[in-house]
GROMACS .gro file of C-alpha atoms in nm:
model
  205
    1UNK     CA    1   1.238   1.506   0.856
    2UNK     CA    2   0.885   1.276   0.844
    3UNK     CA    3   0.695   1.163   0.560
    4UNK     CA    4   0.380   1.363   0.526
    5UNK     CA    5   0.079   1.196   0.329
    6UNK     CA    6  -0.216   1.362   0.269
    7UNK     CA    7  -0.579   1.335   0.166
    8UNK     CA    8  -0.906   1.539   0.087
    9UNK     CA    9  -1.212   1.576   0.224
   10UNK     CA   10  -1.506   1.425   0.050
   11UNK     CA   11  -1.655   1.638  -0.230
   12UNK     CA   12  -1.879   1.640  -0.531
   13UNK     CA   13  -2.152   1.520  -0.329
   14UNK     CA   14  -2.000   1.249  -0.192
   15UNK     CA   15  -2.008   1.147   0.156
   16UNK     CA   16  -1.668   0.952   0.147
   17UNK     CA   17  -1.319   0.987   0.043
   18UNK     CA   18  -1.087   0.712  -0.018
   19UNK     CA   19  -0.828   0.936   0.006
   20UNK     CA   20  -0.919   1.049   0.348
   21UNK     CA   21  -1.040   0.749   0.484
   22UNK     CA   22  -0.677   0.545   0.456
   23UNK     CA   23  -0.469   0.814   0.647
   24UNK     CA   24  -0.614   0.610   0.954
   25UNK     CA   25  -0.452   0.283   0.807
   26UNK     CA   26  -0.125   0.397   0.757
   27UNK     CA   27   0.149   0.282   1.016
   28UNK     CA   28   0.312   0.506   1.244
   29UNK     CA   29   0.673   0.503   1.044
   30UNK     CA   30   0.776   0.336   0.727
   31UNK     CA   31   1.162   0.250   0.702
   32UNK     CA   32   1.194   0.376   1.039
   33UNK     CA   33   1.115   0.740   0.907
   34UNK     CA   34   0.778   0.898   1.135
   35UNK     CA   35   0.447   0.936   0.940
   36UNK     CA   36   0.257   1.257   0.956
   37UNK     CA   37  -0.079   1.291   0.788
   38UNK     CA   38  -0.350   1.544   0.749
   39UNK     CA   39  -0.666   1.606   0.570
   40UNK     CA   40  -0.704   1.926   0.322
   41UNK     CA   41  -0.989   2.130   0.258
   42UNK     CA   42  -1.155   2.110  -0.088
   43UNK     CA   43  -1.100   2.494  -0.103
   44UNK     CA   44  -0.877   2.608  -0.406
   45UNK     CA   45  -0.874   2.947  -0.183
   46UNK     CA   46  -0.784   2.794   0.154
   47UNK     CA   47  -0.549   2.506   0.041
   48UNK     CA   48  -0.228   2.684  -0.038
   49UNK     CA   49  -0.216   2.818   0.300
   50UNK     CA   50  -0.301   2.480   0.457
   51UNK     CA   51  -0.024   2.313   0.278
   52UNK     CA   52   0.212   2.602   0.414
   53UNK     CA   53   0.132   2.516   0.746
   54UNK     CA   54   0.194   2.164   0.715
   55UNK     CA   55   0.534   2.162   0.564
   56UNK     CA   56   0.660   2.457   0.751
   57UNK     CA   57   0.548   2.223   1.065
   58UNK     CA   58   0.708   1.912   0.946
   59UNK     CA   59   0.967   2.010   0.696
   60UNK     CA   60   0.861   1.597   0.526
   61UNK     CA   61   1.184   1.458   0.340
   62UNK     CA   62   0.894   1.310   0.171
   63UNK     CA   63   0.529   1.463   0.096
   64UNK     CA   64   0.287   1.208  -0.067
   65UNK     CA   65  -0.016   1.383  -0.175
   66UNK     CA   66  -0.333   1.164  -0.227
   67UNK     CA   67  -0.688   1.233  -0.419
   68UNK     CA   68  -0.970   1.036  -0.567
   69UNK     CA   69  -1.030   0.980  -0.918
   70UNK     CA   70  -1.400   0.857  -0.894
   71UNK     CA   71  -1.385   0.748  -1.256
   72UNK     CA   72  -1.077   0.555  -1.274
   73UNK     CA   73  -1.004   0.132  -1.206
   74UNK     CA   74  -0.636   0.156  -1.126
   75UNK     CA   75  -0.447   0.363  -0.873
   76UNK     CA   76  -0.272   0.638  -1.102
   77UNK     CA   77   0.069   0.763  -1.029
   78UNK     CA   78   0.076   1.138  -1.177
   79UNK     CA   79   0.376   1.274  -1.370
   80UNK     CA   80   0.298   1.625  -1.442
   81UNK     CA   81   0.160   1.900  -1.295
   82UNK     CA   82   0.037   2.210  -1.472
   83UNK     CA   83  -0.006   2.552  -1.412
   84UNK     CA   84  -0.408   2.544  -1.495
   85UNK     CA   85  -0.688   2.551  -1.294
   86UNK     CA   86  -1.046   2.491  -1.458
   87UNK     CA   87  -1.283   2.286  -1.307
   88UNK     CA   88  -1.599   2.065  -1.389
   89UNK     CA   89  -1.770   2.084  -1.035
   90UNK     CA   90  -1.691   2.356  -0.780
   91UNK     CA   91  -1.520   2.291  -0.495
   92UNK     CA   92  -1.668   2.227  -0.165
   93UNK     CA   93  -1.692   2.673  -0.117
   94UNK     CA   94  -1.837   2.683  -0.389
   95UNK     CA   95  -1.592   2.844  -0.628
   96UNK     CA   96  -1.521   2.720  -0.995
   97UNK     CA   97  -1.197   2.819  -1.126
   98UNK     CA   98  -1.214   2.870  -1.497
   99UNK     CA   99  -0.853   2.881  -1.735
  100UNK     CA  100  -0.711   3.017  -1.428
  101UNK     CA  101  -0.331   2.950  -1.327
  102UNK     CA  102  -0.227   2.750  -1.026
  103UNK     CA  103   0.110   3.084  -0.937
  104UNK     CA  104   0.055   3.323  -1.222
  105UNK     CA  105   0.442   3.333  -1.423
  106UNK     CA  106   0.529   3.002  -1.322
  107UNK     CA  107   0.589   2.684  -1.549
  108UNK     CA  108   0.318   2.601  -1.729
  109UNK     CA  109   0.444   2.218  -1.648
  110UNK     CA  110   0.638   2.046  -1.360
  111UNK     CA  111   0.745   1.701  -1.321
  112UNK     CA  112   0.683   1.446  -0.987
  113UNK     CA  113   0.993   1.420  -0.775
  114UNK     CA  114   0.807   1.086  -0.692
  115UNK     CA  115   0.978   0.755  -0.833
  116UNK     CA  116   0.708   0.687  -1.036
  117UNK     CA  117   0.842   0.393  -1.298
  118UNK     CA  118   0.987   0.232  -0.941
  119UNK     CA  119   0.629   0.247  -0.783
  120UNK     CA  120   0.457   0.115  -1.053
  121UNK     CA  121   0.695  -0.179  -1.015
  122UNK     CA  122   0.660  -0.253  -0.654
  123UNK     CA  123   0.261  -0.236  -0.700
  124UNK     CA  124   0.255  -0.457  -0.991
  125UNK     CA  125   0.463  -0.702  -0.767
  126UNK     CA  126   0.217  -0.728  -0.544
  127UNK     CA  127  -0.055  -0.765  -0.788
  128UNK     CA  128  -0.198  -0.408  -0.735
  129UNK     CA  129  -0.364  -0.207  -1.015
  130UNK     CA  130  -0.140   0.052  -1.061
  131UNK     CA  131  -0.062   0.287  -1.412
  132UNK     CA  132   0.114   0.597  -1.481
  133UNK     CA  133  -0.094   0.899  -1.577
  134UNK     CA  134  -0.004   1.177  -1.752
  135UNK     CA  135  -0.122   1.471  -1.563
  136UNK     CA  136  -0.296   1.564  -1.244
  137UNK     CA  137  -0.624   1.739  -1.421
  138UNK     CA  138  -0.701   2.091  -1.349
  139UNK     CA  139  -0.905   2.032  -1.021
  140UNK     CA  140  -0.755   2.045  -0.672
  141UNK     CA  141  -0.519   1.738  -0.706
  142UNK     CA  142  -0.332   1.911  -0.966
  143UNK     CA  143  -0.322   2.286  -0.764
  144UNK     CA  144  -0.224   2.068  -0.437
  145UNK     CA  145   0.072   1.858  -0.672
  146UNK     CA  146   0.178   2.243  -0.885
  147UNK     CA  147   0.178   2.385  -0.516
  148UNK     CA  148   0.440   2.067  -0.358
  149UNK     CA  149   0.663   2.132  -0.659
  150UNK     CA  150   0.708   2.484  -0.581
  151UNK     CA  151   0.693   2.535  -0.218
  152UNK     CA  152   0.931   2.194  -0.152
  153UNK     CA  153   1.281   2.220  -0.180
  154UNK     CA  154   1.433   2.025  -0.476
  155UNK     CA  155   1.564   1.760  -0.250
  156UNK     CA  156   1.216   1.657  -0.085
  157UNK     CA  157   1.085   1.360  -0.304
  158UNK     CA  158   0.693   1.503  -0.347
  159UNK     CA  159   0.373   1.447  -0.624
  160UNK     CA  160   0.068   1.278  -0.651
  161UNK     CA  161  -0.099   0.976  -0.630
  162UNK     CA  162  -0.514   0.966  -0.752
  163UNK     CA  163  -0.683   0.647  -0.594
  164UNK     CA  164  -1.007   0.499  -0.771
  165UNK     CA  165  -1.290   0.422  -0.572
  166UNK     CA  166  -1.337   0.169  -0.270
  167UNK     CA  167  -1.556  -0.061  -0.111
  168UNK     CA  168  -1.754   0.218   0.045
  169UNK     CA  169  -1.805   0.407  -0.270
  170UNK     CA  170  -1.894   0.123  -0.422
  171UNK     CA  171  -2.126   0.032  -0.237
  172UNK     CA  172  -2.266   0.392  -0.322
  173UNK     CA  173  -2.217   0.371  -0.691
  174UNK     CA  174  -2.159   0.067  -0.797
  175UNK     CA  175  -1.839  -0.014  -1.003
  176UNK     CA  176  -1.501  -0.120  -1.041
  177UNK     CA  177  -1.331  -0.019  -0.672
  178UNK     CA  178  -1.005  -0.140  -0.529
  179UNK     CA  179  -1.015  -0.235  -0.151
  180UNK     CA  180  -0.911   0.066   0.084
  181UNK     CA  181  -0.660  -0.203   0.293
  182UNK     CA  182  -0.514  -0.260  -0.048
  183UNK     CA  183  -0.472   0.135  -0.138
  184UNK     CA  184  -0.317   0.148   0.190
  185UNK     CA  185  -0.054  -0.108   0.127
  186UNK     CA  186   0.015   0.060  -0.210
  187UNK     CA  187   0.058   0.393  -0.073
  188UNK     CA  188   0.270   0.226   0.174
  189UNK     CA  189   0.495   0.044  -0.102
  190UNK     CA  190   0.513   0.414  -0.242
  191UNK     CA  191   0.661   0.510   0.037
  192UNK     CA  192   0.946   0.292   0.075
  193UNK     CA  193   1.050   0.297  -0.302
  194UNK     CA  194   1.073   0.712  -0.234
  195UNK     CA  195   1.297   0.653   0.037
  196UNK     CA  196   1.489   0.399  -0.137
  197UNK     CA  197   1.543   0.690  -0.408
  198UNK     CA  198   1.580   1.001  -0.123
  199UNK     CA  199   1.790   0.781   0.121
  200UNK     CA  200   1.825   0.992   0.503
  201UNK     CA  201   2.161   1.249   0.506
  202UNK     CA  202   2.422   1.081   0.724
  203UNK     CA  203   2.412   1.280   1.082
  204UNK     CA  204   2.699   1.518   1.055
  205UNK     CA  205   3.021   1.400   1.313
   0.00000   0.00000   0.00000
């Protein structure tokens, strides 16, 4: 059972995503556990079927979903998800969800299976920016962390992380950014407090 971390594409009219970008830093295994990543589609219609695909392939004991938050200083560890989609932009197929929900009937709130408070620690240890956020929005990072919290069995650790801008981006749009080598070590750090809080099953005898 890998880790799976994910990012989006860019979107909004931007030519680069953070997000994205620092799948390609991430090491092969953290803790000795494999790391699988993948890129999803800013598609609110395409994106539930993607993530399908991905966990039926990998089955992760630990799904770290990543996003930018273009506006933001600090790396923001999310702790709710809600059942709401309404957008401020569409997304990349053009298609802007208004008051809609994320599985019509379900909560209208879930909360991250991801160690948050214990993150937040290990970042702030390091001297990484790092704050807990209340919600996910109502864009695609929310649908993507609502989706994880329903398709994922209890035991998988899963939620979302928003990164703010990085060197690239700033170069684009001036700013406050946080360097993408550093993001990567955070999401890294993320990693290992989950599986310090979702420890492996002993093999059966």
């Amino acid at each position: 059972m890998p880790i799976l971390v994910t990012g989006f594409e860019p979107f909004g009219g931007m030519s680069h995503n953070p997000s994205q970008a620092l799948l390609e830093h991430l090491p092969p295994a953290v803790g000795g556990v494999p790391v699988a990543t993948a890129c999803l589609p800013v598609d609110s219609r395409q994106v539930e079927a993607r993530l399908r695909e991905l966990y039926a392939r990998h089955r992760p004991r630990v799904a770290l979903h990543l996003g930018l938050a273009a506006n933001r200083a600090q790396i923001s560890l999310e702790r709710l998800a809600v059942n709401l989609l309404d957008f401020d932009i569409p997304d990349n197929a053009g298609h802007r969800a208004v008051d809609q929900p994320v599985r019509p009937g379900a909560p209208l709130a879930l909360l991250t299976r991801l160690p948050v408070r214990a993150i937040r620690q290990r970042l702030h240890q390091e001297g990484i920016p790092a704050q807990l956020s209340l919600s996910a929005g109502a864009y695609l990072c929310n649908q993507v962390m609502y989706l994880a919290l329903t398709l994922l069995p209890q035991e998988a650790a899963c939620g979302f992380i928003h990164l703010p801008p990085d060197e690239t981006l700033a170069l684009q749009r001036g700013g406050a950014y946080v360097p993408l080598a550093t993001q990567a070590r955070a999401v890294v750090l993320a990693l290992e407090a989950c599986l310090a809080e979702h420890p492996a099953e002993p093999p059966s005898p």
